[in-house]
Amino acid sequence: MCRVRRAVVATALQSRINPASIHSVSYGRASNAALAQGPSPLHSVAMAQKRLTRQDWTDAGLQALADTGPSALRAEALARDMGTTKGSFYWHFRDLPDYLAVLIAEWEMRAAEEIGAVLESDESLATRLCAFALGGTEPVDMAMRGWARTDKNAARATSTIDKLRMDALHALLADVGITNPDLARALRAAGIGMGALAAQDKADNLQPMATLVDLVLALR
């Protein structure tokens, strides 16, 4: 499994958009899943009271993408929401295309890190299969998938992460002798479909997926 994990991480790193434009240190970054919680009521006020960083703008952009979609990714609108001016935006980014490329690369990196974390975890096989099948269904992930229909960079990043999750599902199933690729694809398709249903509580998807995983594992 370590070999699989290293391959996953290596593939993700090689596929980043313009790595030089991303923070070399990203402590404090929110995960893609954490974005589902949305900003706190005092978030904009707090941001206005401090000097905004490149990472602040990146986090705000991903939150806006999750909340509203790619139409919200405009310097003026983001600056207004963050209680600042466009000058701060252009201090950190050359232009809007540069900013959008950084957002996509950041999302891709976070998704790859989440995949690596599941592969490294000590959770049961069934739990990890559920995590990969249901992974990438948070609001920001679904928004990125929608954006991919009209943006080639978002499409490339989404395709890369989809492949990483599929490879992980294939590897976990193969470890227990289940090599039919259609089964991994069925799990992933079911997970994406459940995410698209937009259940009020995402925990509602766990039991149906656990049941499906148990059925697949019964084929051993």
PDB file of N, CA and C in Angstrom, residues 50-147:
ATOM      1  N   LYS A  50      -6.861  42.743   9.466  1.00  0.00           N
ATOM      2  CA  LYS A  50      -5.481  42.292   9.347  1.00  0.00           C
ATOM      3  C   LYS A  50      -5.019  42.448   7.910  1.00  0.00           C
ATOM      4  N   ARG A  51      -3.726  42.364   7.727  1.00  0.00           N
ATOM      5  CA  ARG A  51      -3.181  42.459   6.382  1.00  0.00           C
ATOM      6  C   ARG A  51      -3.404  41.129   5.676  1.00  0.00           C
ATOM      7  N   LEU A  52      -4.134  41.176   4.591  1.00  0.00           N
ATOM      8  CA  LEU A  52      -4.496  39.944   3.900  1.00  0.00           C
ATOM      9  C   LEU A  52      -3.294  39.338   3.193  1.00  0.00           C
ATOM     10  N   THR A  53      -3.218  38.034   3.240  1.00  0.00           N
ATOM     11  CA  THR A  53      -2.148  37.296   2.582  1.00  0.00           C
ATOM     12  C   THR A  53      -2.666  36.638   1.310  1.00  0.00           C
ATOM     13  N   ARG A  54      -1.741  36.125   0.557  1.00  0.00           N
ATOM     14  CA  ARG A  54      -2.093  35.374  -0.652  1.00  0.00           C
ATOM     15  C   ARG A  54      -2.991  34.190  -0.305  1.00  0.00           C
ATOM     16  N   GLN A  55      -2.674  33.538   0.828  1.00  0.00           N
ATOM     17  CA  GLN A  55      -3.476  32.389   1.239  1.00  0.00           C
ATOM     18  C   GLN A  55      -4.886  32.802   1.638  1.00  0.00           C
ATOM     19  N   ASP A  56      -5.034  33.985   2.251  1.00  0.00           N
ATOM     20  CA  ASP A  56      -6.370  34.481   2.587  1.00  0.00           C
ATOM     21  C   ASP A  56      -7.228  34.610   1.333  1.00  0.00           C
ATOM     22  N   TRP A  57      -6.647  35.167   0.289  1.00  0.00           N
ATOM     23  CA  TRP A  57      -7.374  35.321  -0.971  1.00  0.00           C
ATOM     24  C   TRP A  57      -7.708  33.961  -1.589  1.00  0.00           C
ATOM     25  N   THR A  58      -6.789  33.032  -1.468  1.00  0.00           N
ATOM     26  CA  THR A  58      -7.026  31.699  -2.017  1.00  0.00           C
ATOM     27  C   THR A  58      -8.157  30.997  -1.271  1.00  0.00           C
ATOM     28  N   ASP A  59      -8.112  31.059   0.065  1.00  0.00           N
ATOM     29  CA  ASP A  59      -9.169  30.443   0.865  1.00  0.00           C
ATOM     30  C   ASP A  59     -10.524  31.085   0.574  1.00  0.00           C
ATOM     31  N   ALA A  60     -10.527  32.418   0.456  1.00  0.00           N
ATOM     32  CA  ALA A  60     -11.783  33.126   0.190  1.00  0.00           C
ATOM     33  C   ALA A  60     -12.342  32.750  -1.177  1.00  0.00           C
ATOM     34  N   GLY A  61     -11.466  32.579  -2.151  1.00  0.00           N
ATOM     35  CA  GLY A  61     -11.915  32.202  -3.484  1.00  0.00           C
ATOM     36  C   GLY A  61     -12.537  30.821  -3.511  1.00  0.00           C
ATOM     37  N   LEU A  62     -11.916  29.875  -2.815  1.00  0.00           N
ATOM     38  CA  LEU A  62     -12.472  28.523  -2.778  1.00  0.00           C
ATOM     39  C   LEU A  62     -13.800  28.505  -2.025  1.00  0.00           C
ATOM     40  N   GLN A  63     -13.906  29.342  -0.982  1.00  0.00           N
ATOM     41  CA  GLN A  63     -15.178  29.425  -0.266  1.00  0.00           C
ATOM     42  C   GLN A  63     -16.261  30.011  -1.159  1.00  0.00           C
ATOM     43  N   ALA A  64     -15.903  31.056  -1.921  1.00  0.00           N
ATOM     44  CA  ALA A  64     -16.868  31.666  -2.844  1.00  0.00           C
ATOM     45  C   ALA A  64     -17.281  30.678  -3.929  1.00  0.00           C
ATOM     46  N   LEU A  65     -16.323  29.896  -4.403  1.00  0.00           N
ATOM     47  CA  LEU A  65     -16.631  28.872  -5.404  1.00  0.00           C
ATOM     48  C   LEU A  65     -17.614  27.863  -4.834  1.00  0.00           C
ATOM     49  N   ALA A  66     -17.375  27.433  -3.590  1.00  0.00           N
ATOM     50  CA  ALA A  66     -18.262  26.465  -2.950  1.00  0.00           C
ATOM     51  C   ALA A  66     -19.657  27.039  -2.730  1.00  0.00           C
ATOM     52  N   ASP A  67     -19.720  28.319  -2.351  1.00  0.00           N
ATOM     53  CA  ASP A  67     -21.004  28.934  -2.006  1.00  0.00           C
ATOM     54  C   ASP A  67     -21.828  29.329  -3.225  1.00  0.00           C
ATOM     55  N   THR A  68     -21.151  29.862  -4.248  1.00  0.00           N
ATOM     56  CA  THR A  68     -21.858  30.496  -5.360  1.00  0.00           C
ATOM     57  C   THR A  68     -21.512  29.926  -6.722  1.00  0.00           C
ATOM     58  N   GLY A  69     -20.278  29.452  -6.882  1.00  0.00           N
ATOM     59  CA  GLY A  69     -19.835  28.969  -8.180  1.00  0.00           C
ATOM     60  C   GLY A  69     -18.806  29.903  -8.785  1.00  0.00           C
ATOM     61  N   PRO A  70     -18.283  29.565  -9.955  1.00  0.00           N
ATOM     62  CA  PRO A  70     -17.204  30.345 -10.565  1.00  0.00           C
ATOM     63  C   PRO A  70     -17.578  31.782 -10.903  1.00  0.00           C
ATOM     64  N   SER A  71     -18.860  32.085 -11.014  1.00  0.00           N
ATOM     65  CA  SER A  71     -19.266  33.461 -11.317  1.00  0.00           C
ATOM     66  C   SER A  71     -18.880  34.426 -10.200  1.00  0.00           C
ATOM     67  N   ALA A  72     -18.640  33.889  -8.995  1.00  0.00           N
ATOM     68  CA  ALA A  72     -18.275  34.734  -7.850  1.00  0.00           C
ATOM     69  C   ALA A  72     -16.796  35.081  -7.828  1.00  0.00           C
ATOM     70  N   LEU A  73     -16.014  34.486  -8.712  1.00  0.00           N
ATOM     71  CA  LEU A  73     -14.564  34.664  -8.681  1.00  0.00           C
ATOM     72  C   LEU A  73     -14.164  35.902  -9.471  1.00  0.00           C
ATOM     73  N   ARG A  74     -14.475  37.051  -8.907  1.00  0.00           N
ATOM     74  CA  ARG A  74     -14.136  38.340  -9.486  1.00  0.00           C
ATOM     75  C   ARG A  74     -13.473  39.191  -8.411  1.00  0.00           C
ATOM     76  N   ALA A  75     -12.429  39.913  -8.782  1.00  0.00           N
ATOM     77  CA  ALA A  75     -11.642  40.663  -7.801  1.00  0.00           C
ATOM     78  C   ALA A  75     -12.503  41.626  -6.991  1.00  0.00           C
ATOM     79  N   GLU A  76     -13.355  42.375  -7.663  1.00  0.00           N
ATOM     80  CA  GLU A  76     -14.156  43.380  -6.961  1.00  0.00           C
ATOM     81  C   GLU A  76     -15.126  42.741  -5.977  1.00  0.00           C
ATOM     82  N   ALA A  77     -15.806  41.686  -6.404  1.00  0.00           N
ATOM     83  CA  ALA A  77     -16.770  41.023  -5.524  1.00  0.00           C
ATOM     84  C   ALA A  77     -16.076  40.383  -4.328  1.00  0.00           C
ATOM     85  N   LEU A  78     -14.950  39.736  -4.558  1.00  0.00           N
ATOM     86  CA  LEU A  78     -14.218  39.104  -3.466  1.00  0.00           C
ATOM     87  C   LEU A  78     -13.701  40.153  -2.488  1.00  0.00           C
ATOM     88  N   ALA A  79     -13.169  41.257  -3.022  1.00  0.00           N
ATOM     89  CA  ALA A  79     -12.657  42.321  -2.159  1.00  0.00           C
ATOM     90  C   ALA A  79     -13.769  42.883  -1.283  1.00  0.00           C
ATOM     91  N   ARG A  80     -14.942  43.060  -1.862  1.00  0.00           N
ATOM     92  CA  ARG A  80     -16.080  43.574  -1.094  1.00  0.00           C
ATOM     93  C   ARG A  80     -16.450  42.610   0.026  1.00  0.00           C
ATOM     94  N   ASP A  81     -16.490  41.331  -0.277  1.00  0.00           N
ATOM     95  CA  ASP A  81     -16.837  40.334   0.735  1.00  0.00           C
ATOM     96  C   ASP A  81     -15.792  40.266   1.844  1.00  0.00           C
ATOM     97  N   MET A  82     -14.545  40.556   1.497  1.00  0.00           N
ATOM     98  CA  MET A  82     -13.456  40.466   2.466  1.00  0.00           C
ATOM     99  C   MET A  82     -13.197  41.792   3.172  1.00  0.00           C
ATOM    100  N   GLY A  83     -13.957  42.812   2.815  1.00  0.00           N
ATOM    101  CA  GLY A  83     -13.810  44.097   3.470  1.00  0.00           C
ATOM    102  C   GLY A  83     -12.528  44.820   3.132  1.00  0.00           C
ATOM    103  N   THR A  84     -12.069  44.679   1.882  1.00  0.00           N
ATOM    104  CA  THR A  84     -10.825  45.321   1.477  1.00  0.00           C
ATOM    105  C   THR A  84     -10.997  45.888   0.070  1.00  0.00           C
ATOM    106  N   THR A  85      -9.893  46.247  -0.562  1.00  0.00           N
ATOM    107  CA  THR A  85      -9.941  46.823  -1.904  1.00  0.00           C
ATOM    108  C   THR A  85      -9.286  45.886  -2.909  1.00  0.00           C
ATOM    109  N   LYS A  86      -9.507  46.178  -4.179  1.00  0.00           N
ATOM    110  CA  LYS A  86      -8.891  45.361  -5.227  1.00  0.00           C
ATOM    111  C   LYS A  86      -7.380  45.494  -5.230  1.00  0.00           C
ATOM    112  N   GLY A  87      -6.861  46.562  -4.629  1.00  0.00           N
ATOM    113  CA  GLY A  87      -5.413  46.740  -4.590  1.00  0.00           C
ATOM    114  C   GLY A  87      -4.713  45.580  -3.915  1.00  0.00           C
ATOM    115  N   SER A  88      -5.337  45.046  -2.867  1.00  0.00           N
ATOM    116  CA  SER A  88      -4.755  43.894  -2.173  1.00  0.00           C
ATOM    117  C   SER A  88      -4.718  42.683  -3.086  1.00  0.00           C
ATOM    118  N   PHE A  89      -5.771  42.516  -3.871  1.00  0.00           N
ATOM    119  CA  PHE A  89      -5.829  41.388  -4.812  1.00  0.00           C
ATOM    120  C   PHE A  89      -4.663  41.459  -5.791  1.00  0.00           C
ATOM    121  N   TYR A  90      -4.484  42.633  -6.406  1.00  0.00           N
ATOM    122  CA  TYR A  90      -3.453  42.760  -7.439  1.00  0.00           C
ATOM    123  C   TYR A  90      -2.049  42.864  -6.853  1.00  0.00           C
ATOM    124  N   TRP A  91      -1.941  43.011  -5.552  1.00  0.00           N
ATOM    125  CA  TRP A  91      -0.635  42.924  -4.905  1.00  0.00           C
ATOM    126  C   TRP A  91      -0.140  41.475  -4.913  1.00  0.00           C
ATOM    127  N   HIS A  92      -1.085  40.555  -4.794  1.00  0.00           N
ATOM    128  CA  HIS A  92      -0.726  39.137  -4.684  1.00  0.00           C
ATOM    129  C   HIS A  92      -0.827  38.370  -6.000  1.00  0.00           C
ATOM    130  N   PHE A  93      -1.628  38.869  -6.958  1.00  0.00           N
ATOM    131  CA  PHE A  93      -1.846  38.139  -8.209  1.00  0.00           C
ATOM    132  C   PHE A  93      -1.695  39.088  -9.394  1.00  0.00           C
ATOM    133  N   ARG A  94      -1.123  38.571 -10.469  1.00  0.00           N
ATOM    134  CA  ARG A  94      -0.908  39.403 -11.658  1.00  0.00           C
ATOM    135  C   ARG A  94      -2.223  39.878 -12.252  1.00  0.00           C
ATOM    136  N   ASP A  95      -3.156  38.937 -12.362  1.00  0.00           N
ATOM    137  CA  ASP A  95      -4.449  39.234 -12.965  1.00  0.00           C
ATOM    138  C   ASP A  95      -5.415  38.124 -12.575  1.00  0.00           C
ATOM    139  N   LEU A  96      -6.644  38.199 -13.066  1.00  0.00           N
ATOM    140  CA  LEU A  96      -7.642  37.197 -12.697  1.00  0.00           C
ATOM    141  C   LEU A  96      -7.273  35.796 -13.175  1.00  0.00           C
ATOM    142  N   PRO A  97      -6.793  35.605 -14.416  1.00  0.00           N
ATOM    143  CA  PRO A  97      -6.397  34.257 -14.835  1.00  0.00           C
ATOM    144  C   PRO A  97      -5.329  33.644 -13.931  1.00  0.00           C
ATOM    145  N   ASP A  98      -4.379  34.464 -13.469  1.00  0.00           N
ATOM    146  CA  ASP A  98      -3.355  33.971 -12.548  1.00  0.00           C
ATOM    147  C   ASP A  98      -4.011  33.485 -11.260  1.00  0.00           C
ATOM    148  N   TYR A  99      -4.950  34.253 -10.745  1.00  0.00           N
ATOM    149  CA  TYR A  99      -5.656  33.892  -9.519  1.00  0.00           C
ATOM    150  C   TYR A  99      -6.451  32.604  -9.694  1.00  0.00           C
ATOM    151  N   LEU A 100      -7.160  32.486 -10.800  1.00  0.00           N
ATOM    152  CA  LEU A 100      -7.965  31.285 -11.033  1.00  0.00           C
ATOM    153  C   LEU A 100      -7.088  30.046 -11.135  1.00  0.00           C
ATOM    154  N   ALA A 101      -5.914  30.188 -11.759  1.00  0.00           N
ATOM    155  CA  ALA A 101      -4.991  29.058 -11.862  1.00  0.00           C
ATOM    156  C   ALA A 101      -4.510  28.628 -10.485  1.00  0.00           C
ATOM    157  N   VAL A 102      -4.253  29.605  -9.610  1.00  0.00           N
ATOM    158  CA  VAL A 102      -3.817  29.291  -8.248  1.00  0.00           C
ATOM    159  C   VAL A 102      -4.931  28.585  -7.476  1.00  0.00           C
ATOM    160  N   LEU A 103      -6.168  29.044  -7.635  1.00  0.00           N
ATOM    161  CA  LEU A 103      -7.297  28.397  -6.957  1.00  0.00           C
ATOM    162  C   LEU A 103      -7.424  26.936  -7.368  1.00  0.00           C
ATOM    163  N   ILE A 104      -7.343  26.696  -8.665  1.00  0.00           N
ATOM    164  CA  ILE A 104      -7.481  25.327  -9.161  1.00  0.00           C
ATOM    165  C   ILE A 104      -6.351  24.453  -8.635  1.00  0.00           C
ATOM    166  N   ALA A 105      -5.129  24.985  -8.652  1.00  0.00           N
ATOM    167  CA  ALA A 105      -3.986  24.217  -8.162  1.00  0.00           C
ATOM    168  C   ALA A 105      -4.102  23.934  -6.670  1.00  0.00           C
ATOM    169  N   GLU A 106      -4.609  24.913  -5.920  1.00  0.00           N
ATOM    170  CA  GLU A 106      -4.786  24.723  -4.475  1.00  0.00           C
ATOM    171  C   GLU A 106      -5.831  23.646  -4.199  1.00  0.00           C
ATOM    172  N   TRP A 107      -6.946  23.697  -4.914  1.00  0.00           N
ATOM    173  CA  TRP A 107      -7.979  22.669  -4.747  1.00  0.00           C
ATOM    174  C   TRP A 107      -7.409  21.293  -5.061  1.00  0.00           C
ATOM    175  N   GLU A 108      -6.646  21.213  -6.144  1.00  0.00           N
ATOM    176  CA  GLU A 108      -6.079  19.930  -6.556  1.00  0.00           C
ATOM    177  C   GLU A 108      -5.117  19.399  -5.502  1.00  0.00           C
ATOM    178  N   MET A 109      -4.291  20.292  -4.932  1.00  0.00           N
ATOM    179  CA  MET A 109      -3.339  19.869  -3.921  1.00  0.00           C
ATOM    180  C   MET A 109      -4.048  19.368  -2.666  1.00  0.00           C
ATOM    181  N   ARG A 110      -5.074  20.089  -2.240  1.00  0.00           N
ATOM    182  CA  ARG A 110      -5.812  19.658  -1.051  1.00  0.00           C
ATOM    183  C   ARG A 110      -6.474  18.302  -1.281  1.00  0.00           C
ATOM    184  N   ALA A 111      -7.059  18.125  -2.460  1.00  0.00           N
ATOM    185  CA  ALA A 111      -7.714  16.854  -2.771  1.00  0.00           C
ATOM    186  C   ALA A 111      -6.707  15.712  -2.770  1.00  0.00           C
ATOM    187  N   ALA A 112      -5.520  15.950  -3.344  1.00  0.00           N
ATOM    188  CA  ALA A 112      -4.485  14.913  -3.375  1.00  0.00           C
ATOM    189  C   ALA A 112      -4.014  14.577  -1.966  1.00  0.00           C
ATOM    190  N   GLU A 113      -3.905  15.594  -1.108  1.00  0.00           N
ATOM    191  CA  GLU A 113      -3.494  15.355   0.273  1.00  0.00           C
ATOM    192  C   GLU A 113      -4.531  14.517   1.013  1.00  0.00           C
ATOM    193  N   GLU A 114      -5.809  14.791   0.761  1.00  0.00           N
ATOM    194  CA  GLU A 114      -6.870  14.014   1.402  1.00  0.00           C
ATOM    195  C   GLU A 114      -6.825  12.555   0.949  1.00  0.00           C
ATOM    196  N   ILE A 115      -6.545  12.341  -0.327  1.00  0.00           N
ATOM    197  CA  ILE A 115      -6.427  10.975  -0.844  1.00  0.00           C
ATOM    198  C   ILE A 115      -5.266  10.260  -0.172  1.00  0.00           C
ATOM    199  N   GLY A 116      -4.126  10.939  -0.077  1.00  0.00           N
ATOM    200  CA  GLY A 116      -2.966  10.343   0.578  1.00  0.00           C
ATOM    201  C   GLY A 116      -3.235  10.017   2.032  1.00  0.00           C
ATOM    202  N   ALA A 117      -3.979  10.888   2.721  1.00  0.00           N
ATOM    203  CA  ALA A 117      -4.282  10.662   4.130  1.00  0.00           C
ATOM    204  C   ALA A 117      -5.142   9.418   4.322  1.00  0.00           C
ATOM    205  N   VAL A 118      -6.101   9.208   3.424  1.00  0.00           N
ATOM    206  CA  VAL A 118      -6.946   8.010   3.527  1.00  0.00           C
ATOM    207  C   VAL A 118      -6.119   6.756   3.273  1.00  0.00           C
ATOM    208  N   LEU A 119      -5.229   6.807   2.285  1.00  0.00           N
ATOM    209  CA  LEU A 119      -4.390   5.649   1.991  1.00  0.00           C
ATOM    210  C   LEU A 119      -3.483   5.304   3.162  1.00  0.00           C
ATOM    211  N   GLU A 120      -3.038   6.316   3.898  1.00  0.00           N
ATOM    212  CA  GLU A 120      -2.126   6.099   5.019  1.00  0.00           C
ATOM    213  C   GLU A 120      -2.852   5.712   6.302  1.00  0.00           C
ATOM    214  N   SER A 121      -4.153   5.882   6.345  1.00  0.00           N
ATOM    215  CA  SER A 121      -4.896   5.687   7.586  1.00  0.00           C
ATOM    216  C   SER A 121      -4.946   4.212   7.984  1.00  0.00           C
ATOM    217  N   ASP A 122      -5.248   4.002   9.254  1.00  0.00           N
ATOM    218  CA  ASP A 122      -5.377   2.645   9.789  1.00  0.00           C
ATOM    219  C   ASP A 122      -6.832   2.184   9.829  1.00  0.00           C
ATOM    220  N   GLU A 123      -7.702   2.915   9.155  1.00  0.00           N
ATOM    221  CA  GLU A 123      -9.116   2.544   9.144  1.00  0.00           C
ATOM    222  C   GLU A 123      -9.316   1.220   8.406  1.00  0.00           C
ATOM    223  N   SER A 124     -10.468   0.618   8.622  1.00  0.00           N
ATOM    224  CA  SER A 124     -10.774  -0.653   7.971  1.00  0.00           C
ATOM    225  C   SER A 124     -10.868  -0.474   6.462  1.00  0.00           C
ATOM    226  N   LEU A 125     -10.770  -1.587   5.751  1.00  0.00           N
ATOM    227  CA  LEU A 125     -10.885  -1.552   4.297  1.00  0.00           C
ATOM    228  C   LEU A 125     -12.219  -0.947   3.879  1.00  0.00           C
ATOM    229  N   ALA A 126     -13.294  -1.369   4.521  1.00  0.00           N
ATOM    230  CA  ALA A 126     -14.623  -0.869   4.158  1.00  0.00           C
ATOM    231  C   ALA A 126     -14.716   0.640   4.356  1.00  0.00           C
ATOM    232  N   THR A 127     -14.140   1.131   5.450  1.00  0.00           N
ATOM    233  CA  THR A 127     -14.181   2.566   5.729  1.00  0.00           C
ATOM    234  C   THR A 127     -13.416   3.349   4.674  1.00  0.00           C
ATOM    235  N   ARG A 128     -12.260   2.835   4.273  1.00  0.00           N
ATOM    236  CA  ARG A 128     -11.462   3.540   3.262  1.00  0.00           C
ATOM    237  C   ARG A 128     -12.142   3.496   1.895  1.00  0.00           C
ATOM    238  N   LEU A 129     -12.765   2.382   1.579  1.00  0.00           N
ATOM    239  CA  LEU A 129     -13.503   2.306   0.316  1.00  0.00           C
ATOM    240  C   LEU A 129     -14.650   3.317   0.298  1.00  0.00           C
ATOM    241  N   CYS A 130     -15.352   3.436   1.410  1.00  0.00           N
ATOM    242  CA  CYS A 130     -16.432   4.427   1.498  1.00  0.00           C
ATOM    243  C   CYS A 130     -15.879   5.837   1.328  1.00  0.00           C
ATOM    244  N   ALA A 131     -14.727   6.093   1.949  1.00  0.00           N
ATOM    245  CA  ALA A 131     -14.127   7.431   1.869  1.00  0.00           C
ATOM    246  C   ALA A 131     -13.769   7.785   0.437  1.00  0.00           C
ATOM    247  N   PHE A 132     -13.210   6.827  -0.303  1.00  0.00           N
ATOM    248  CA  PHE A 132     -12.841   7.115  -1.687  1.00  0.00           C
ATOM    249  C   PHE A 132     -14.071   7.215  -2.590  1.00  0.00           C
ATOM    250  N   ALA A 133     -15.060   6.384  -2.327  1.00  0.00           N
ATOM    251  CA  ALA A 133     -16.268   6.425  -3.155  1.00  0.00           C
ATOM    252  C   ALA A 133     -17.027   7.735  -2.964  1.00  0.00           C
ATOM    253  N   LEU A 134     -17.073   8.213  -1.714  1.00  0.00           N
ATOM    254  CA  LEU A 134     -17.813   9.436  -1.407  1.00  0.00           C
ATOM    255  C   LEU A 134     -16.939  10.680  -1.458  1.00  0.00           C
ATOM    256  N   GLY A 135     -15.629  10.497  -1.630  1.00  0.00           N
ATOM    257  CA  GLY A 135     -14.714  11.633  -1.646  1.00  0.00           C
ATOM    258  C   GLY A 135     -14.980  12.574  -2.803  1.00  0.00           C
ATOM    259  N   GLY A 136     -14.653  13.852  -2.577  1.00  0.00           N
ATOM    260  CA  GLY A 136     -14.831  14.820  -3.652  1.00  0.00           C
ATOM    261  C   GLY A 136     -16.272  15.189  -3.912  1.00  0.00           C
ATOM    262  N   THR A 137     -17.121  15.091  -2.888  1.00  0.00           N
ATOM    263  CA  THR A 137     -18.530  15.452  -3.068  1.00  0.00           C
ATOM    264  C   THR A 137     -18.930  16.614  -2.163  1.00  0.00           C
ATOM    265  N   GLU A 138     -17.941  17.297  -1.585  1.00  0.00           N
ATOM    266  CA  GLU A 138     -18.231  18.510  -0.822  1.00  0.00           C
ATOM    267  C   GLU A 138     -18.652  19.612  -1.802  1.00  0.00           C
ATOM    268  N   PRO A 139     -19.301  20.664  -1.307  1.00  0.00           N
ATOM    269  CA  PRO A 139     -19.753  21.733  -2.212  1.00  0.00           C
ATOM    270  C   PRO A 139     -18.664  22.288  -3.118  1.00  0.00           C
ATOM    271  N   VAL A 140     -17.457  22.493  -2.588  1.00  0.00           N
ATOM    272  CA  VAL A 140     -16.389  23.040  -3.435  1.00  0.00           C
ATOM    273  C   VAL A 140     -16.000  22.055  -4.526  1.00  0.00           C
ATOM    274  N   ASP A 141     -16.059  20.763  -4.219  1.00  0.00           N
ATOM    275  CA  ASP A 141     -15.712  19.749  -5.212  1.00  0.00           C
ATOM    276  C   ASP A 141     -16.763  19.683  -6.316  1.00  0.00           C
ATOM    277  N   MET A 142     -18.022  19.740  -5.927  1.00  0.00           N
ATOM    278  CA  MET A 142     -19.083  19.705  -6.923  1.00  0.00           C
ATOM    279  C   MET A 142     -19.069  20.978  -7.773  1.00  0.00           C
ATOM    280  N   ALA A 143     -18.719  22.112  -7.145  1.00  0.00           N
ATOM    281  CA  ALA A 143     -18.609  23.363  -7.897  1.00  0.00           C
ATOM    282  C   ALA A 143     -17.456  23.289  -8.890  1.00  0.00           C
ATOM    283  N   MET A 144     -16.347  22.689  -8.470  1.00  0.00           N
ATOM    284  CA  MET A 144     -15.203  22.526  -9.369  1.00  0.00           C
ATOM    285  C   MET A 144     -15.583  21.614 -10.538  1.00  0.00           C
ATOM    286  N   ARG A 145     -16.347  20.588 -10.253  1.00  0.00           N
ATOM    287  CA  ARG A 145     -16.786  19.674 -11.316  1.00  0.00           C
ATOM    288  C   ARG A 145     -17.684  20.409 -12.316  1.00  0.00           C
ATOM    289  N   GLY A 146     -18.551  21.272 -11.803  1.00  0.00           N
ATOM    290  CA  GLY A 146     -19.387  22.059 -12.701  1.00  0.00           C
ATOM    291  C   GLY A 146     -18.570  23.045 -13.515  1.00  0.00           C
ATOM    292  N   TRP A 147     -17.592  23.667 -12.885  1.00  0.00           N
ATOM    293  CA  TRP A 147     -16.715  24.621 -13.562  1.00  0.00           C
ATOM    294  C   TRP A 147     -15.924  23.935 -14.667  1.00  0.00           C
TER     295      TRP A 147
END
